[in-house]
mmCIF file of C-alpha atoms and ligand atoms in Angstrom:
data_model
loop_
_atom_site.group_PDB
_atom_site.id
_atom_site.type_symbol
_atom_site.label_atom_id
_atom_site.label_comp_id
_atom_site.label_asym_id
_atom_site.label_seq_id
_atom_site.Cartn_x
_atom_site.Cartn_y
_atom_site.Cartn_z
ATOM 1 C CA MET K 295 -0.001 -0.002 0.003
ATOM 2 C CA SER K 296 1.337 3.417 -0.875
ATOM 3 C CA GLU K 297 1.736 5.444 2.275
ATOM 4 C CA GLY K 298 1.303 8.741 0.459
ATOM 5 C CA LYS K 299 3.706 11.519 -0.272
ATOM 6 C CA ILE K 300 4.541 13.993 2.481
ATOM 7 C CA SER K 301 5.323 17.625 1.697
ATOM 8 C CA VAL K 302 6.920 19.925 4.235
ATOM 9 C CA VAL K 303 6.524 23.639 3.546
ATOM 10 C CA VAL K 304 8.827 26.092 5.320
ATOM 11 C CA PRO K 305 8.577 29.871 4.902
ATOM 12 C CA ALA K 306 11.960 31.488 5.455
ATOM 13 C CA PHE K 307 12.832 35.158 5.729
ATOM 14 C CA ASN K 308 16.505 35.858 6.380
ATOM 15 C CA GLU K 309 17.023 32.451 7.947
ATOM 16 C CA ALA K 310 20.413 31.548 6.409
ATOM 17 C CA ASP K 311 21.841 30.713 9.835
ATOM 18 C CA ASN K 312 19.021 28.331 10.635
ATOM 19 C CA LEU K 313 18.916 26.466 7.318
ATOM 20 C CA PRO K 314 21.728 23.904 7.905
ATOM 21 C CA LEU K 315 20.196 22.757 11.191
ATOM 22 C CA LEU K 316 16.719 22.794 9.665
ATOM 23 C CA LYS K 317 17.833 20.641 6.754
ATOM 24 C CA ASP K 318 19.591 18.161 9.046
ATOM 25 C CA ARG K 319 16.739 17.745 11.468
ATOM 26 C CA LEU K 320 14.092 17.681 8.763
ATOM 27 C CA THR K 321 15.816 15.058 6.615
ATOM 28 C CA ARG K 322 16.470 12.948 9.686
ATOM 29 C CA ALA K 323 12.839 13.191 10.784
ATOM 30 C CA LEU K 324 11.620 12.387 7.261
ATOM 31 C CA SER K 325 14.060 9.535 6.554
ATOM 32 C CA GLN K 326 11.524 6.955 7.750
ATOM 33 C CA PHE K 327 9.144 7.913 4.919
ATOM 34 C CA ASP K 328 9.540 6.601 1.369
ATOM 35 C CA ASP K 329 8.210 9.592 -0.451
ATOM 36 C CA TYR K 330 8.596 13.160 0.708
ATOM 37 C CA GLU K 331 9.581 16.626 -0.446
ATOM 38 C CA ILE K 332 10.808 19.683 1.428
ATOM 39 C CA LEU K 333 9.643 22.952 -0.091
ATOM 40 C CA ILE K 334 11.310 26.030 1.358
ATOM 41 C CA VAL K 335 9.810 29.396 0.425
ATOM 42 C CA ASP K 336 12.230 32.288 0.533
ATOM 43 C CA ASP K 337 10.162 35.350 1.386
ATOM 44 C CA GLY K 338 12.404 37.982 -0.222
ATOM 45 C CA SER K 339 15.370 37.383 2.082
ATOM 46 C CA GLN K 340 18.312 39.731 1.909
ATOM 47 C CA ASP K 341 20.882 37.345 3.342
ATOM 48 C CA ARG K 342 22.326 34.164 1.793
ATOM 49 C CA THR K 343 19.067 32.220 2.115
ATOM 50 C CA VAL K 344 18.432 31.908 -1.645
ATOM 51 C CA LYS K 345 22.008 30.912 -2.417
ATOM 52 C CA ILE K 346 21.908 28.171 0.187
ATOM 53 C CA LEU K 347 18.554 26.967 -1.109
ATOM 54 C CA ARG K 348 19.909 26.731 -4.658
ATOM 55 C CA ASP K 349 22.747 24.527 -3.400
ATOM 56 C CA TYR K 350 20.410 22.314 -1.388
ATOM 57 C CA ALA K 351 18.054 21.838 -4.336
ATOM 58 C CA ALA K 352 20.944 20.999 -6.670
ATOM 59 C CA ALA K 353 22.327 18.410 -4.260
ATOM 60 C CA ASP K 354 19.066 16.745 -3.222
ATOM 61 C CA ALA K 355 16.131 16.176 -5.557
ATOM 62 C CA ARG K 356 13.762 16.014 -2.601
ATOM 63 C CA ILE K 357 14.466 19.610 -1.626
ATOM 64 C CA ARG K 358 12.694 22.272 -3.690
ATOM 65 C CA PHE K 359 12.554 25.987 -3.203
ATOM 66 C CA LEU K 360 10.586 29.018 -4.265
ATOM 67 C CA SER K 361 11.889 32.532 -4.069
ATOM 68 C CA LEU K 362 9.410 35.403 -3.902
ATOM 69 C CA SER K 363 10.171 38.702 -5.611
ATOM 70 C CA ARG K 364 10.098 40.624 -2.316
ATOM 71 C CA ASN K 365 9.029 40.193 1.291
ATOM 72 C CA PHE K 366 5.311 39.388 1.127
ATOM 73 C CA GLY K 367 4.941 38.271 4.733
ATOM 74 C CA HIS K 368 4.741 34.947 6.490
ATOM 75 C CA GLN K 369 1.150 34.106 5.542
ATOM 76 C CA SER K 370 1.675 34.811 1.837
ATOM 77 C CA ALA K 371 4.903 32.784 1.803
ATOM 78 C CA LEU K 372 3.019 29.937 3.427
ATOM 79 C CA LYS K 373 0.247 30.197 0.837
ATOM 80 C CA ALA K 374 2.825 30.138 -1.977
ATOM 81 C CA GLY K 375 4.245 26.928 -0.535
ATOM 82 C CA LEU K 376 0.825 25.333 -0.100
ATOM 83 C CA ASP K 377 -0.087 26.234 -3.681
ATOM 84 C CA ARG K 378 2.962 24.396 -5.016
ATOM 85 C CA ALA K 379 3.298 21.462 -2.650
ATOM 86 C CA THR K 380 2.559 18.162 -4.393
ATOM 87 C CA GLY K 381 2.167 15.790 -1.436
ATOM 88 C CA ASP K 382 -0.881 13.863 -0.251
ATOM 89 C CA CYS K 383 -0.481 15.783 2.967
ATOM 90 C CA VAL K 384 1.327 19.053 3.583
ATOM 91 C CA ILE K 385 3.053 19.933 6.842
ATOM 92 C CA SER K 386 3.974 23.560 7.509
ATOM 93 C CA LEU K 387 6.550 24.618 10.052
ATOM 94 C CA ASP K 388 8.821 27.583 10.801
ATOM 95 C CA ALA K 389 12.452 27.721 9.745
ATOM 96 C CA ASP K 390 13.729 28.824 13.146
ATOM 97 C CA MET K 391 13.389 25.374 14.784
ATOM 98 C CA GLN K 392 10.657 26.556 17.141
ATOM 99 C CA HIS K 393 8.544 23.813 15.582
ATOM 100 C CA PRO K 394 10.422 20.570 16.245
ATOM 101 C CA PRO K 395 10.416 18.353 13.103
ATOM 102 C CA GLU K 396 10.588 15.303 15.373
ATOM 103 C CA TYR K 397 6.810 15.594 15.776
ATOM 104 C CA ILE K 398 6.207 14.899 12.096
ATOM 105 C CA ALA K 399 5.950 11.134 12.682
ATOM 106 C CA GLU K 400 3.170 11.650 15.235
ATOM 107 C CA MET K 401 1.353 14.106 12.960
ATOM 108 C CA VAL K 402 1.464 11.673 10.045
ATOM 109 C CA GLU K 403 0.179 8.916 12.292
ATOM 110 C CA ARG K 404 -2.876 10.999 13.209
ATOM 111 C CA TRP K 405 -3.362 11.817 9.526
ATOM 112 C CA ARG K 406 -3.358 8.115 8.680
ATOM 113 C CA ASP K 407 -5.939 7.634 11.462
ATOM 114 C CA GLY K 408 -8.217 9.801 9.322
ATOM 115 C CA PHE K 409 -7.737 13.365 10.555
ATOM 116 C CA GLU K 410 -7.530 15.937 7.782
ATOM 117 C CA ILE K 411 -6.152 18.809 9.840
ATOM 118 C CA VAL K 412 -3.645 18.095 12.599
ATOM 119 C CA SER K 413 -2.762 21.282 14.498
ATOM 120 C CA MET K 414 0.186 21.502 16.818
ATOM 121 C CA VAL K 415 -0.727 23.483 19.903
ATOM 122 C CA ARG K 416 2.032 25.121 21.901
ATOM 123 C CA ARG K 417 2.087 24.431 25.605
ATOM 124 C CA ASP K 418 2.518 27.593 27.632
ATOM 125 C CA ASP K 419 6.219 28.161 27.968
ATOM 126 C CA PRO K 420 7.647 30.179 30.858
ATOM 127 C CA ARG K 421 10.654 31.104 28.698
ATOM 128 C CA THR K 422 8.580 33.108 26.199
ATOM 129 C CA PRO K 423 8.957 36.819 26.998
ATOM 130 C CA ALA K 424 6.129 37.905 29.315
ATOM 131 C CA PHE K 425 5.168 40.688 26.937
ATOM 132 C CA LYS K 426 4.728 38.333 23.974
ATOM 133 C CA ARG K 427 2.708 35.946 26.117
ATOM 134 C CA LEU K 428 0.463 38.772 27.281
ATOM 135 C CA THR K 429 -0.106 40.256 23.814
ATOM 136 C CA SER K 430 -0.752 36.809 22.367
ATOM 137 C CA LYS K 431 -3.279 36.044 25.114
ATOM 138 C CA LEU K 432 -5.031 39.397 24.611
ATOM 139 C CA PHE K 433 -5.157 38.835 20.858
ATOM 140 C CA TYR K 434 -6.820 35.425 21.131
ATOM 141 C CA ARG K 435 -9.272 36.710 23.765
ATOM 142 C CA LEU K 436 -10.292 39.569 21.476
ATOM 143 C CA ILE K 437 -10.495 37.555 18.292
ATOM 144 C CA ASN K 438 -12.501 34.785 19.933
ATOM 145 C CA ALA K 439 -14.856 37.317 21.462
ATOM 146 C CA ILE K 440 -15.792 38.728 18.076
ATOM 147 C CA SER K 441 -15.379 35.933 15.558
ATOM 148 C CA ASP K 442 -17.793 33.101 14.921
ATOM 149 C CA PHE K 443 -15.209 30.365 15.161
ATOM 150 C CA GLU K 444 -12.988 29.390 18.037
ATOM 151 C CA ILE K 445 -9.282 29.922 17.371
ATOM 152 C CA ARG K 446 -7.146 28.025 19.857
ATOM 153 C CA PRO K 447 -4.499 30.111 21.587
ATOM 154 C CA GLY K 448 -1.023 28.776 20.878
ATOM 155 C CA ALA K 449 -2.051 27.353 17.518
ATOM 156 C CA ALA K 450 0.672 28.804 15.325
ATOM 157 C CA ASP K 451 1.342 27.751 11.746
ATOM 158 C CA PHE K 452 2.678 24.309 12.657
ATOM 159 C CA ARG K 453 0.203 21.818 11.262
ATOM 160 C CA LEU K 454 -0.563 19.047 8.819
ATOM 161 C CA LEU K 455 -3.168 19.490 6.113
ATOM 162 C CA ASP K 456 -4.596 16.697 4.005
ATOM 163 C CA ARG K 457 -4.586 17.143 0.224
ATOM 164 C CA CYS K 458 -8.348 17.834 0.247
ATOM 165 C CA VAL K 459 -7.812 20.760 2.647
ATOM 166 C CA VAL K 460 -4.952 22.161 0.557
ATOM 167 C CA ASP K 461 -7.129 21.898 -2.563
ATOM 168 C CA ALA K 462 -9.962 23.663 -0.738
ATOM 169 C CA LEU K 463 -7.569 26.458 0.279
ATOM 170 C CA ALA K 464 -6.378 26.792 -3.315
ATOM 171 C CA THR K 465 -9.880 27.930 -4.283
ATOM 172 C CA PHE K 466 -9.612 30.890 -1.885
ATOM 173 C CA GLU K 467 -8.917 34.115 -3.681
ATOM 174 C CA GLU K 468 -8.472 36.193 -0.550
ATOM 175 C CA ARG K 469 -5.441 38.397 -0.683
ATOM 176 C CA THR K 470 -4.951 38.464 3.058
ATOM 177 C CA LEU K 471 -5.465 34.906 4.096
ATOM 178 C CA PHE K 472 -5.248 34.368 7.840
ATOM 179 C CA LEU K 473 -4.905 30.591 7.999
ATOM 180 C CA ARG K 474 -5.395 30.315 11.749
ATOM 181 C CA GLY K 475 -8.854 31.836 11.405
ATOM 182 C CA THR K 476 -9.765 30.214 8.106
ATOM 183 C CA LEU K 477 -9.149 26.583 9.049
ATOM 184 C CA PRO K 478 -11.838 26.404 11.762
ATOM 185 C CA TRP K 479 -14.242 27.837 9.181
ATOM 186 C CA LEU K 480 -13.296 25.185 6.620
ATOM 187 C CA GLY K 481 -14.507 22.280 8.699
ATOM 188 C CA PHE K 482 -12.952 18.847 8.029
ATOM 189 C CA ARG K 483 -11.911 16.412 10.723
ATOM 190 C CA GLN K 484 -9.474 18.237 12.994
ATOM 191 C CA CYS K 485 -7.354 17.219 15.946
ATOM 192 C CA ASP K 486 -4.647 18.816 18.109
ATOM 193 C CA ILE K 487 -1.324 17.613 19.416
ATOM 194 C CA GLU K 488 0.351 19.513 22.246
ATOM 195 C CA TYR K 489 4.051 20.212 22.094
ATOM 196 C CA PRO K 490 6.582 22.099 24.167
ATOM 197 C CA PRO K 491 7.925 25.009 22.126
ATOM 198 C CA GLU K 492 11.627 25.434 21.587
ATOM 199 C CA ALA K 493 13.552 28.662 21.607
ATOM 200 C CA ARG K 494 14.483 30.233 18.275
ATOM 201 C CA ALA K 495 17.760 28.610 17.154
ATOM 202 C CA GLN K 496 19.418 31.646 15.538
ATOM 203 C CA GLY K 497 18.499 35.274 14.947
ATOM 204 C CA ASP K 498 15.570 37.289 16.214
ATOM 205 C CA SER K 499 11.846 36.965 15.731
ATOM 206 C CA LYS K 500 10.686 38.637 12.515
ATOM 207 C CA TYR K 501 7.594 39.883 14.303
ATOM 208 C CA ASN K 502 8.101 43.164 16.106
ATOM 209 C CA LEU K 503 5.248 44.927 17.867
ATOM 210 C CA ARG K 504 4.180 46.696 14.686
ATOM 211 C CA ARG K 505 3.991 43.492 12.639
ATOM 212 C CA MET K 506 2.180 41.701 15.445
ATOM 213 C CA LEU K 507 -0.384 44.499 15.548
ATOM 214 C CA LEU K 508 -0.809 44.359 11.766
ATOM 215 C CA LEU K 509 -1.252 40.589 11.891
ATOM 216 C CA ALA K 510 -3.787 40.991 14.682
ATOM 217 C CA LEU K 511 -5.721 43.609 12.692
ATOM 218 C CA ASP K 512 -5.623 41.402 9.602
ATOM 219 C CA GLY K 513 -6.767 38.437 11.621
ATOM 220 C CA ILE K 514 -9.680 40.325 13.125
ATOM 221 C CA THR K 515 -10.870 41.998 9.938
ATOM 222 C CA SER K 516 -10.619 38.776 7.947
ATOM 223 C CA SER K 517 -12.370 36.613 10.559
ATOM 224 C CA SER K 518 -15.353 38.773 11.366
ATOM 225 C CA THR K 519 -17.385 41.805 10.423
ATOM 226 C CA ARG K 520 -18.732 42.250 13.922
ATOM 227 C CA PRO K 521 -16.629 45.338 14.739
ATOM 228 C CA LEU K 522 -18.651 47.116 12.037
ATOM 229 C CA ARG K 523 -21.759 46.569 14.065
ATOM 230 C CA LEU K 524 -20.137 48.194 17.063
ATOM 231 C CA SER K 525 -20.886 51.672 15.752
ATOM 232 C CA THR K 526 -24.582 50.862 15.494
ATOM 233 C CA TYR K 527 -24.673 49.682 19.106
ATOM 234 C CA LEU K 528 -22.594 52.568 20.396
ATOM 235 C CA GLY K 529 -24.654 55.019 18.352
ATOM 236 C CA VAL K 530 -27.874 53.747 19.931
ATOM 237 C CA ILE K 531 -26.421 53.850 23.439
ATOM 238 C CA MET K 532 -24.931 57.319 23.036
ATOM 239 C CA ALA K 533 -28.066 58.742 21.432
ATOM 240 C CA GLY K 534 -30.107 57.291 24.312
ATOM 241 C CA LEU K 535 -27.816 58.825 26.917
ATOM 242 C CA GLY K 536 -27.831 62.128 25.044
ATOM 243 C CA THR K 537 -31.632 62.253 24.984
ATOM 244 C CA VAL K 538 -31.889 61.543 28.699
ATOM 245 C CA TYR K 539 -29.306 64.221 29.452
ATOM 246 C CA ALA K 540 -31.059 66.746 27.182
ATOM 247 C CA GLY K 541 -34.337 66.078 29.022
ATOM 248 C CA TYR K 542 -32.608 66.562 32.350
ATOM 249 C CA ALA K 543 -31.072 69.880 31.206
ATOM 250 C CA LEU K 544 -34.420 71.103 29.905
ATOM 251 C CA ILE K 545 -36.263 70.236 33.118
ATOM 252 C CA LEU K 546 -33.620 72.004 35.206
ATOM 253 C CA ARG K 547 -33.882 75.106 33.034
ATOM 254 C CA LEU K 548 -37.692 75.223 33.041
ATOM 255 C CA PHE K 549 -38.552 74.205 36.560
ATOM 256 C CA ALA K 550 -35.530 74.648 38.783
ATOM 257 C CA ASP K 551 -34.521 77.989 37.377
ATOM 258 C CA SER K 552 -30.880 77.003 37.021
ATOM 259 C CA ALA K 553 -28.981 75.830 33.941
ATOM 260 C CA ILE K 554 -26.182 73.279 33.685
ATOM 261 C CA SER K 555 -23.074 75.326 33.274
ATOM 262 C CA GLY K 556 -19.458 74.807 32.498
ATOM 263 C CA TRP K 557 -16.921 74.199 29.824
ATOM 264 C CA ALA K 558 -15.835 70.955 31.332
ATOM 265 C CA SER K 559 -19.041 69.042 30.639
ATOM 266 C CA LEU K 560 -19.156 70.457 27.106
ATOM 267 C CA LEU K 561 -15.575 69.525 26.403
ATOM 268 C CA VAL K 562 -15.968 66.024 27.826
ATOM 269 C CA GLY K 563 -19.001 65.537 25.594
ATOM 270 C CA ILE K 564 -17.248 66.748 22.471
ATOM 271 C CA MET K 565 -14.093 64.735 23.092
ATOM 272 C CA THR K 566 -15.946 61.536 23.915
ATOM 273 C CA PHE K 567 -18.187 61.762 20.879
ATOM 274 C CA GLY K 568 -15.335 62.913 18.647
ATOM 275 C CA GLY K 569 -13.197 60.015 19.821
ATOM 276 C CA ILE K 570 -15.899 57.442 19.297
ATOM 277 C CA GLN K 571 -16.686 58.793 15.836
ATOM 278 C CA LEU K 572 -13.060 58.709 14.769
ATOM 279 C CA LEU K 573 -12.680 55.196 16.142
ATOM 280 C CA MET K 574 -15.697 54.040 14.185
ATOM 281 C CA LEU K 575 -14.423 55.760 11.055
ATOM 282 C CA GLY K 576 -11.117 53.983 11.570
ATOM 283 C CA ILE K 577 -12.794 50.580 11.851
ATOM 284 C CA LEU K 578 -14.820 51.344 8.745
ATOM 285 C CA GLY K 579 -11.621 52.413 6.988
ATOM 286 C CA GLU K 580 -9.896 49.131 7.878
ATOM 287 C CA TYR K 581 -12.634 47.161 6.188
ATOM 288 C CA LEU K 582 -12.899 49.548 3.265
ATOM 289 C CA GLY K 583 -9.148 49.326 2.679
ATOM 290 C CA LYS K 584 -9.418 45.590 2.689
ATOM 291 C CA VAL K 585 -12.230 45.702 0.164
ATOM 292 C CA LEU K 586 -10.063 47.829 -2.113
ATOM 293 C CA LEU K 587 -7.171 45.367 -1.868
ATOM 294 C CA GLU K 588 -9.455 42.441 -2.629
ATOM 295 C CA VAL K 589 -11.208 44.209 -5.491
ATOM 296 C CA LYS K 590 -7.898 44.970 -7.178
ATOM 297 C CA GLY K 591 -7.442 41.236 -7.329
ATOM 298 C CA ARG K 592 -3.673 41.285 -7.310
ATOM 299 C CA PRO K 593 -1.934 38.018 -6.492
ATOM 300 C CA SER K 594 -0.844 37.685 -2.880
ATOM 301 C CA TYR K 595 2.730 36.885 -3.902
ATOM 302 C CA ILE K 596 4.972 36.890 -6.978
ATOM 303 C CA VAL K 597 7.522 34.171 -7.613
ATOM 304 C CA ARG K 598 10.917 35.223 -8.930
ATOM 305 C CA GLU K 599 12.674 31.909 -9.066
ATOM 306 C CA GLN K 600 11.940 28.284 -8.366
ATOM 307 C CA SER K 601 13.928 25.121 -8.289
ATOM 308 C CA GLU K 602 12.126 23.294 -11.059
ATOM 309 C CA PRO K 603 10.891 24.391 -14.480
ATOM 310 C CA ARG K 604 7.726 26.429 -14.297
ATOM 311 C CA PRO K 605 4.643 24.302 -15.035
ATOM 312 C CA GLN K 606 3.012 25.326 -18.316
ATOM 313 C CA SER K 607 -0.479 25.910 -16.988
ATOM 314 C CA VAL K 608 0.431 27.929 -13.912
ATOM 315 C CA ALA K 609 1.318 31.561 -14.371
ATOM 316 C CA GLU K 610 1.600 33.300 -11.036
ATOM 317 C CA SER K 611 1.743 36.861 -12.236
ATOM 318 C CA PRO K 612 -0.775 38.609 -14.486
ATOM 319 C CA VAL K 613 2.138 39.794 -16.627
ATOM 320 C CA ALA K 614 3.297 36.220 -17.189
ATOM 321 C CA ALA K 615 -0.260 35.187 -18.026
ATOM 322 C CA MET K 616 -0.571 38.019 -20.537
ATOM 323 C CA GLN K 617 2.770 37.141 -22.098
ATOM 324 C CA ALA K 618 1.697 33.523 -22.413
ATOM 325 C CA ARG K 619 -1.519 34.590 -24.143
ATOM 326 C CA LEU K 620 0.331 36.909 -26.517
ATOM 327 C CA ARG K 621 2.788 34.182 -27.322
ATOM 328 C CA ALA K 622 -0.030 31.769 -28.028
ATOM 329 C CA SER K 623 -1.562 34.265 -30.436
ATOM 330 C CA ARG K 624 1.895 34.865 -31.988
ATOM 331 C CA MET K 625 1.980 38.538 -31.079
ATOM 332 C CA LEU K 626 5.152 37.952 -29.081
ATOM 333 C CA PRO K 627 8.109 35.867 -30.178
HETATM 334 N N1 UDP P 946 8.714 34.662 8.001
HETATM 335 C C1 UDP P 946 8.484 34.911 6.643
HETATM 336 N N2 UDP P 946 8.220 36.186 6.238
HETATM 337 C C2 UDP P 946 8.157 37.226 7.117
HETATM 338 C C3 UDP P 946 8.356 36.969 8.499
HETATM 339 C C4 UDP P 946 8.627 35.678 8.901
HETATM 340 O O1 UDP P 946 8.535 33.988 5.834
HETATM 341 O O2 UDP P 946 7.919 38.343 6.665
HETATM 342 C C5 UDP P 946 9.012 33.279 8.446
HETATM 343 C C6 UDP P 946 10.244 33.145 9.312
HETATM 344 O O3 UDP P 946 11.391 32.939 8.524
HETATM 345 C C7 UDP P 946 9.910 31.926 10.150
HETATM 346 C C8 UDP P 946 8.398 32.030 10.304
HETATM 347 O O4 UDP P 946 7.946 32.856 9.246
HETATM 348 O O5 UDP P 946 10.218 30.718 9.476
HETATM 349 C C9 UDP P 946 7.974 32.587 11.652
HETATM 350 O O6 UDP P 946 8.626 33.813 11.898
HETATM 351 P P1 UDP P 946 9.235 34.181 13.318
HETATM 352 O O7 UDP P 946 9.977 33.016 13.875
HETATM 353 O O8 UDP P 946 10.010 35.414 13.154
HETATM 354 O O9 UDP P 946 7.933 34.473 14.168
HETATM 355 P P2 UDP P 946 7.654 34.104 15.709
HETATM 356 O O10 UDP P 946 8.038 32.667 15.888
HETATM 357 O O11 UDP P 946 8.500 35.022 16.498
HETATM 358 O O12 UDP P 946 6.193 34.351 15.880
HETATM 359 MG MG1 MG P 947 9.775 31.836 15.462
#
């Protein structure tokens, strides 16, 4: 019986120092399987990552790579890898060794038991910086409070996806795909495996506070439209309060012969309402901006180079597609 081909997809952004260890541990962990491929996606690295990947691919037919034309971000690099992986199941993990490849055997076992999505869930680790733990906790609290599907805290992008899940994801045309939030929506038979996280082998995290905030915003706006409703609720509440207060002021003026005075109350009112209005405009703007990006329909990544000849039917950039059409109609040599 064929056991099925296993693909491992690894997004890598300036990870040259981690690649040798990654390759060693991955090939060792995969040596027990007959058929596998390792697909490393260089996300516009500026260090020697691409050069090393070229050497790896030349020396070992089971290692492939993709190099994106610039830094498109972790999620897009992951999507690029998923789009090109050829295995019957696809495992994604980070290049910095925080996702131990030694768990692959267990993940594959669960897959063979019939699970289509096997997510690795990080056990809480006291060594993670307190600030990162706090922001991560806050993020999951917030996102779970407003989205329709439960996203498990600690579920990073270390998981196995069956071919049917990868094919389902390939039909998504979203520019900003937030896999963590999309997978619960997809359905399929899912299970979790807990693992103790490891420290980053070399280098620093590529997520600074700004990128974490952007990811959080992306995650929220792509998982739910509930924040849009917030302005309706707040509007009703504030209008109600305003009416009550206006009535109170009127009664005082007519019957008690004294008026509510003071700059302070006026200023508080203006600032509160102004603040809320700007906040709501901002939320609206976030969604509107996203609509614009989606409507433009640009691809979420562009491939500059890959380790094997480009398949005839797949053109990843509109320019390449146009050129192919022109060539077919003999308008280009
Ligand atoms: N990564 C990427 N593009 C980016 C940022 C990160 O491909 O713009 C990769 C990075 O090389 C690593 C993975 O995504 O393999 C996770 O990044 P990192 O370890 O910096 O994130 P953290 O573990 O701190 O959340
Ligand atoms: Mg990491």
